[in-house]
GROMACS .gro file of N, CA and C in nm:
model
  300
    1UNK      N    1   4.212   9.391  12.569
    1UNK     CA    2   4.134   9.476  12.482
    1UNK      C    3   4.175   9.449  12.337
    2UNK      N    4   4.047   9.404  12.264
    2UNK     CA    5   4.133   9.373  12.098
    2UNK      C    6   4.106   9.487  12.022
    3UNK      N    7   4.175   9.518  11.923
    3UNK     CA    8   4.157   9.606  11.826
    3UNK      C    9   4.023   9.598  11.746
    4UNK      N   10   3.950   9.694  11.716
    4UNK     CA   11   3.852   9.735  11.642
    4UNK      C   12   3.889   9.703  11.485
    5UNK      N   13   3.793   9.640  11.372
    5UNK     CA   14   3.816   9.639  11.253
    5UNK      C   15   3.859   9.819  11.258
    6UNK      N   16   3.766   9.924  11.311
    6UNK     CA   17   3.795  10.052  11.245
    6UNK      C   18   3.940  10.124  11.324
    7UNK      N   19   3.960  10.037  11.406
    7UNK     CA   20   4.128  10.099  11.471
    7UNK      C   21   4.232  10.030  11.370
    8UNK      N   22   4.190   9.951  11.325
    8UNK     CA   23   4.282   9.842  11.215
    8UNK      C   24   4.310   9.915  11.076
    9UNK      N   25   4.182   9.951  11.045
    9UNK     CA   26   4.190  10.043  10.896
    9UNK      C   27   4.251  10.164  10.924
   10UNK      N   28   4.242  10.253  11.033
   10UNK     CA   29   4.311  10.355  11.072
   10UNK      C   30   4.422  10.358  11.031
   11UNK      N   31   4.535  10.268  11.117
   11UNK     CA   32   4.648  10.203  11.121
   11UNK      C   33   4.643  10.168  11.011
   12UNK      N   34   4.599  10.125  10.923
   12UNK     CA   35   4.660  10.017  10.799
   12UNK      C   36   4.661  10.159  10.729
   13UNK      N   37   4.551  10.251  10.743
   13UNK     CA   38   4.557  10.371  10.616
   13UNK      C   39   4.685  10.431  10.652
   14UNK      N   40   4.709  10.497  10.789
   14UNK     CA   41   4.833  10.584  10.814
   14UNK      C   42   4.942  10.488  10.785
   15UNK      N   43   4.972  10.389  10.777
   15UNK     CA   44   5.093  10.330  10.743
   15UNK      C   45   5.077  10.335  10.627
   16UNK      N   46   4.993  10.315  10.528
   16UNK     CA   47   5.006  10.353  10.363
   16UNK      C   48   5.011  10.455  10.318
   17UNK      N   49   5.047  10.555  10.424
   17UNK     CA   50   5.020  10.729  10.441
   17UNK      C   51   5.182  10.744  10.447
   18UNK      N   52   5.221  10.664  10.535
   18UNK     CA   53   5.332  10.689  10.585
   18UNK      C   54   5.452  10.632  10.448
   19UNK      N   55   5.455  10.543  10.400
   19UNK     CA   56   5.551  10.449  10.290
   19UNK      C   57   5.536  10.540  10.114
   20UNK      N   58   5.404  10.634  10.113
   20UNK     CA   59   5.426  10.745  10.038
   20UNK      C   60   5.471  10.868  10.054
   21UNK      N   61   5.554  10.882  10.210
   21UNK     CA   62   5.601  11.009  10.240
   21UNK      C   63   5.525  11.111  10.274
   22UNK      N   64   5.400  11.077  10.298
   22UNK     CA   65   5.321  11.177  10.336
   22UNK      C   66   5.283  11.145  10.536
   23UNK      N   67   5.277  11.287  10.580
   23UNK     CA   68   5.261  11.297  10.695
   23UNK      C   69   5.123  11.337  10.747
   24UNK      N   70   5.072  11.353  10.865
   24UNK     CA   71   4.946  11.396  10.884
   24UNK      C   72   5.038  11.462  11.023
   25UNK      N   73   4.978  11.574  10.982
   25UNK     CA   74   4.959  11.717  11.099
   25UNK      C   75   4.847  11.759  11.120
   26UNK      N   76   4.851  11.902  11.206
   26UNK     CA   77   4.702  11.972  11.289
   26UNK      C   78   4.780  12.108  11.253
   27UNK      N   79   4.692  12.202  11.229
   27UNK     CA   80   4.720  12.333  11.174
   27UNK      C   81   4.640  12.403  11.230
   28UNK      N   82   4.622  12.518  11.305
   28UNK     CA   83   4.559  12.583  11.364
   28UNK      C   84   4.558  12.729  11.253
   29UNK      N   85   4.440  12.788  11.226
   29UNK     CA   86   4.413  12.862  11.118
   29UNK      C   87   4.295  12.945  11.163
   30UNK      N   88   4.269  13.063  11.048
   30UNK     CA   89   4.118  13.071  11.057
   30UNK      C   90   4.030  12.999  11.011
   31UNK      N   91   3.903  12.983  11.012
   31UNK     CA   92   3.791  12.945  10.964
   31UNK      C   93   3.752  12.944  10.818
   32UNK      N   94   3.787  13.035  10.832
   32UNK     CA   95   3.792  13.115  10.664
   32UNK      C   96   3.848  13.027  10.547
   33UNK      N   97   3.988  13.027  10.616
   33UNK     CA   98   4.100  12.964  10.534
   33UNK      C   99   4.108  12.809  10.511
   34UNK      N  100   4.026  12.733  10.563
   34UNK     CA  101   4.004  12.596  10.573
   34UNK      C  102   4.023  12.572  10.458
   35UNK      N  103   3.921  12.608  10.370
   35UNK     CA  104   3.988  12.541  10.216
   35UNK      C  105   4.074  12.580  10.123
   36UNK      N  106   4.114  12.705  10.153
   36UNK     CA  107   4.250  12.721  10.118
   36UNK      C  108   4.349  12.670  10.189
   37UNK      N  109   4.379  12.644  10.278
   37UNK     CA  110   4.515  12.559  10.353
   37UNK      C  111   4.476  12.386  10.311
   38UNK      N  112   4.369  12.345  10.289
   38UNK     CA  113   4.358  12.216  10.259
   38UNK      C  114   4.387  12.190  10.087
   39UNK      N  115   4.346  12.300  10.001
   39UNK     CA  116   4.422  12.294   9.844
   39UNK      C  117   4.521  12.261   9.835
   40UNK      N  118   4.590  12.379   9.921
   40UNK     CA  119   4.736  12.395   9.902
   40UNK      C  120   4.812  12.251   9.943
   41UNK      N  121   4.741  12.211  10.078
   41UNK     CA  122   4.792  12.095  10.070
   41UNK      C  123   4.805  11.975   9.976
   42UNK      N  124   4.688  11.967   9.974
   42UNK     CA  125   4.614  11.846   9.842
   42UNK      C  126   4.721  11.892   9.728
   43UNK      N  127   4.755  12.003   9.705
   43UNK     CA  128   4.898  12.036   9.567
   43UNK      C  129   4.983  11.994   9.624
   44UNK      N  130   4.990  12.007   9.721
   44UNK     CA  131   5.142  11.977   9.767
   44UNK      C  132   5.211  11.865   9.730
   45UNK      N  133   5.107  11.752   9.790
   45UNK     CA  134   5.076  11.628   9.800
   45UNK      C  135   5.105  11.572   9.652
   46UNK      N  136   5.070  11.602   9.560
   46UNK     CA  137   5.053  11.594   9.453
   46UNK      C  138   5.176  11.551   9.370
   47UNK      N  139   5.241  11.594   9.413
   47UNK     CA  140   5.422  11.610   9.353
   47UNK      C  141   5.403  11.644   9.209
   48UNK      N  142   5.309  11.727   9.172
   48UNK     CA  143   5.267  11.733   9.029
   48UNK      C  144   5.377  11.871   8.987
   49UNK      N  145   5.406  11.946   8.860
   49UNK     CA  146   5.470  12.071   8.844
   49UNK      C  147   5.455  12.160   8.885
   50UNK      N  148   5.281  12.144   8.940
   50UNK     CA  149   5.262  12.316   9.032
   50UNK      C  150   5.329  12.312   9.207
   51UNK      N  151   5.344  12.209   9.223
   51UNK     CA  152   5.370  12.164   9.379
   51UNK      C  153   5.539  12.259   9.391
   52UNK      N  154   5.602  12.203   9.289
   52UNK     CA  155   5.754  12.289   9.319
   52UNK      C  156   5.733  12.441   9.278
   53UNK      N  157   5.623  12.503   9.238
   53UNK     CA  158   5.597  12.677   9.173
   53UNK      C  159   5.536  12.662   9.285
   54UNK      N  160   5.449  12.591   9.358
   54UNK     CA  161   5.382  12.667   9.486
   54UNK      C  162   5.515  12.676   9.616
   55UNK      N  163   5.525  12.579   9.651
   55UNK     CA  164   5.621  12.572   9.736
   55UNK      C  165   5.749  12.682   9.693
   56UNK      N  166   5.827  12.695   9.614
   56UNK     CA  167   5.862  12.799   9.601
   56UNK      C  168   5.784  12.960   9.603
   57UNK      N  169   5.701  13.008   9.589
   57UNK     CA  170   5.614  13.096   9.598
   57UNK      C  171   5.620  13.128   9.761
   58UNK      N  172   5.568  13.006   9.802
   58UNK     CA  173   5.528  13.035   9.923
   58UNK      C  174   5.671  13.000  10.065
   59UNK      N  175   5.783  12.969  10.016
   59UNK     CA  176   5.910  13.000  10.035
   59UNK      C  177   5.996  13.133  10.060
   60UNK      N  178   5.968  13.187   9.916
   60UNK     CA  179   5.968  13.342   9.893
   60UNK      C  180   5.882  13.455   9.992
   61UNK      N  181   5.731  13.378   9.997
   61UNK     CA  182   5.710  13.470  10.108
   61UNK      C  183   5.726  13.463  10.257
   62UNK      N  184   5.744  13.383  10.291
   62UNK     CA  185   5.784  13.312  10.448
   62UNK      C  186   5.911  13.386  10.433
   63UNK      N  187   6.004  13.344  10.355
   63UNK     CA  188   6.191  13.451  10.378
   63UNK      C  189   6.147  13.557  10.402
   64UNK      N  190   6.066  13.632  10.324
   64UNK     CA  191   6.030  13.779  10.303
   64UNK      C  192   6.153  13.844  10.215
   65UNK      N  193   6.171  13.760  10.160
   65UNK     CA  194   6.300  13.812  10.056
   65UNK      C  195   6.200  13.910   9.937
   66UNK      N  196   6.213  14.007   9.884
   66UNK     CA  197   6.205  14.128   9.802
   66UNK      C  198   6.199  14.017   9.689
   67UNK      N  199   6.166  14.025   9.605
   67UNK     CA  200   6.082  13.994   9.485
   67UNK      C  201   6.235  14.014   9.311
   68UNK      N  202   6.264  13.921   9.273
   68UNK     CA  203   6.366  13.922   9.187
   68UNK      C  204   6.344  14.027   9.094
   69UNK      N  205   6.429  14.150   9.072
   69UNK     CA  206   6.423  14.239   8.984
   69UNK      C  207   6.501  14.166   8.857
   70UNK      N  208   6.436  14.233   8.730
   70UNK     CA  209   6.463  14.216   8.599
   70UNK      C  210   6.379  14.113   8.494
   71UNK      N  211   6.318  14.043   8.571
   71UNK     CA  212   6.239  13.946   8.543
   71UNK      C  213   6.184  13.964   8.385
   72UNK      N  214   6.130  14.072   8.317
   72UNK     CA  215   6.109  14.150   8.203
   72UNK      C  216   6.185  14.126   8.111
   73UNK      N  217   6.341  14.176   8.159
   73UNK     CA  218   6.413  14.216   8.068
   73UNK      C  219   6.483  14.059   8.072
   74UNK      N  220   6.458  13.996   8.177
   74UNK     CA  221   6.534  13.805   8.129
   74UNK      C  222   6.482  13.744   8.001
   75UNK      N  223   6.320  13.794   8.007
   75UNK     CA  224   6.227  13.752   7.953
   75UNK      C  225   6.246  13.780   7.802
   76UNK      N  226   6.267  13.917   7.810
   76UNK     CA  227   6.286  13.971   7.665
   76UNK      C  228   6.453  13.940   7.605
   77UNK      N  229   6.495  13.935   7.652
   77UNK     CA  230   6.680  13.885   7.636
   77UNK      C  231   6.663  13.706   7.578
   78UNK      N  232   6.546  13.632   7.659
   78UNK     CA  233   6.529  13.491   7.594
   78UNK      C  234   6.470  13.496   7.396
   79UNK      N  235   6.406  13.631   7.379
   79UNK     CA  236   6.342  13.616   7.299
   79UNK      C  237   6.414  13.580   7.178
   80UNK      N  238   6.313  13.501   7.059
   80UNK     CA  239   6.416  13.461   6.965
   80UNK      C  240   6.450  13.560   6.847
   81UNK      N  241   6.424  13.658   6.876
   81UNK     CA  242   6.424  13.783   6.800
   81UNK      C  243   6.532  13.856   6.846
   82UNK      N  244   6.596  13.794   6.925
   82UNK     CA  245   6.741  13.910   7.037
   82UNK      C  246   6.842  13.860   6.914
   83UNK      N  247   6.921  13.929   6.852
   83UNK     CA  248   7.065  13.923   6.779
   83UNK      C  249   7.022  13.953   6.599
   84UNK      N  250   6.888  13.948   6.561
   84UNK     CA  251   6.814  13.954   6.440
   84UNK      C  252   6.810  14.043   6.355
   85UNK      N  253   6.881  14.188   6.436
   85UNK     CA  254   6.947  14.273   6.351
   85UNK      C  255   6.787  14.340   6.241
   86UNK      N  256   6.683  14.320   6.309
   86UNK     CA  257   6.590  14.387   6.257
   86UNK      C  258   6.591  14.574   6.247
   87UNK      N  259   6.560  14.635   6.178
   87UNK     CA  260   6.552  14.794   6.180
   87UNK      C  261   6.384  14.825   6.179
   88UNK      N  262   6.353  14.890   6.277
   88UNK     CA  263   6.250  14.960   6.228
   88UNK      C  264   6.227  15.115   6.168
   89UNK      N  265   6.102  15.133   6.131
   89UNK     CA  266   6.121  15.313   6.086
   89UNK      C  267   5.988  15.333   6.113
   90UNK      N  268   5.997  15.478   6.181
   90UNK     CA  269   5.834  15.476   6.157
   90UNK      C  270   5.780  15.634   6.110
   91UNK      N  271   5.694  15.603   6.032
   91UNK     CA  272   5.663  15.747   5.933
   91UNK      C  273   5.671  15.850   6.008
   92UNK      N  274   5.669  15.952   5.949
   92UNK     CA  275   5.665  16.027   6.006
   92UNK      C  276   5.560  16.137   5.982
   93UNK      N  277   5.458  16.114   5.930
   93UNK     CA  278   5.367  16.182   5.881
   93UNK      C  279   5.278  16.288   5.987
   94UNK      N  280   5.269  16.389   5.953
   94UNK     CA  281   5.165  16.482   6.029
   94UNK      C  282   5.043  16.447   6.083
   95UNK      N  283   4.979  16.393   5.989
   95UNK     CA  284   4.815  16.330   6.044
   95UNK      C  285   4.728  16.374   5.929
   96UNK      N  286   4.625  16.386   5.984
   96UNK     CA  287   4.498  16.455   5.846
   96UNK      C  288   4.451  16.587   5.953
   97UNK      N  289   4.396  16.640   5.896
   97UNK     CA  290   4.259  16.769   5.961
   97UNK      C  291   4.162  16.719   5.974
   98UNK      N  292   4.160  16.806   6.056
   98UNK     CA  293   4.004  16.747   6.166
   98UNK      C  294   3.943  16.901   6.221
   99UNK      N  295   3.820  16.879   6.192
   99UNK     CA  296   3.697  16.985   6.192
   99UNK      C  297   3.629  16.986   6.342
  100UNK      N  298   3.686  17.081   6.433
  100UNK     CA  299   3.637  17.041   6.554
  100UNK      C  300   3.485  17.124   6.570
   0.00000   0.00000   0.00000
């Protein structure tokens, strides 16, 4: 039995599949989700900057680890305004009248 040109390209694609580190699996899902589980992949794939924020994301929720508190205040502690020794004041004025 000889090989098919299209059993040949098969093989020739999955081995050029294979020497970029990429694998081929079967995922059993809903219907629904088809093109969302195929994005995510296609990012994955990607090795681009969102690939390590997704994969972590979706790390975090698989652990089910609770969600990093302080995140805010890291945020505001980076700012370049932290040590600047600014004062504020703020008037203190009554308001105007008003004719209800």
């Amino acid at each position: 039995m000889r090989d098919t040109a299209q059993k040949r390209a098969l093989r020739n694609y999955r081995s050029r599949l294979t020497k970029r580190g990429i694998a081929r699996f079967e995922v059993l899902g809903l219907d629904t989700d088809r093109d969302l589980i195929r994005s995510v992949a296609r990012r994955l794939a990607e090795e681009g900057p969102d690939s390590a924020r997704i994969r972590a994301a979706i790390g975090r929720t698989m652990a089910g680890d609770p969600p990093k508190r302080g995140g805010i205040l890291q945020a505001l502690l980076r700012s370049p305004l932290v040590g600047a020794d600014l004062e504020f004041e703020r008037s203190r004025e009554t308001g105007r009248k008003v004719d209800l």
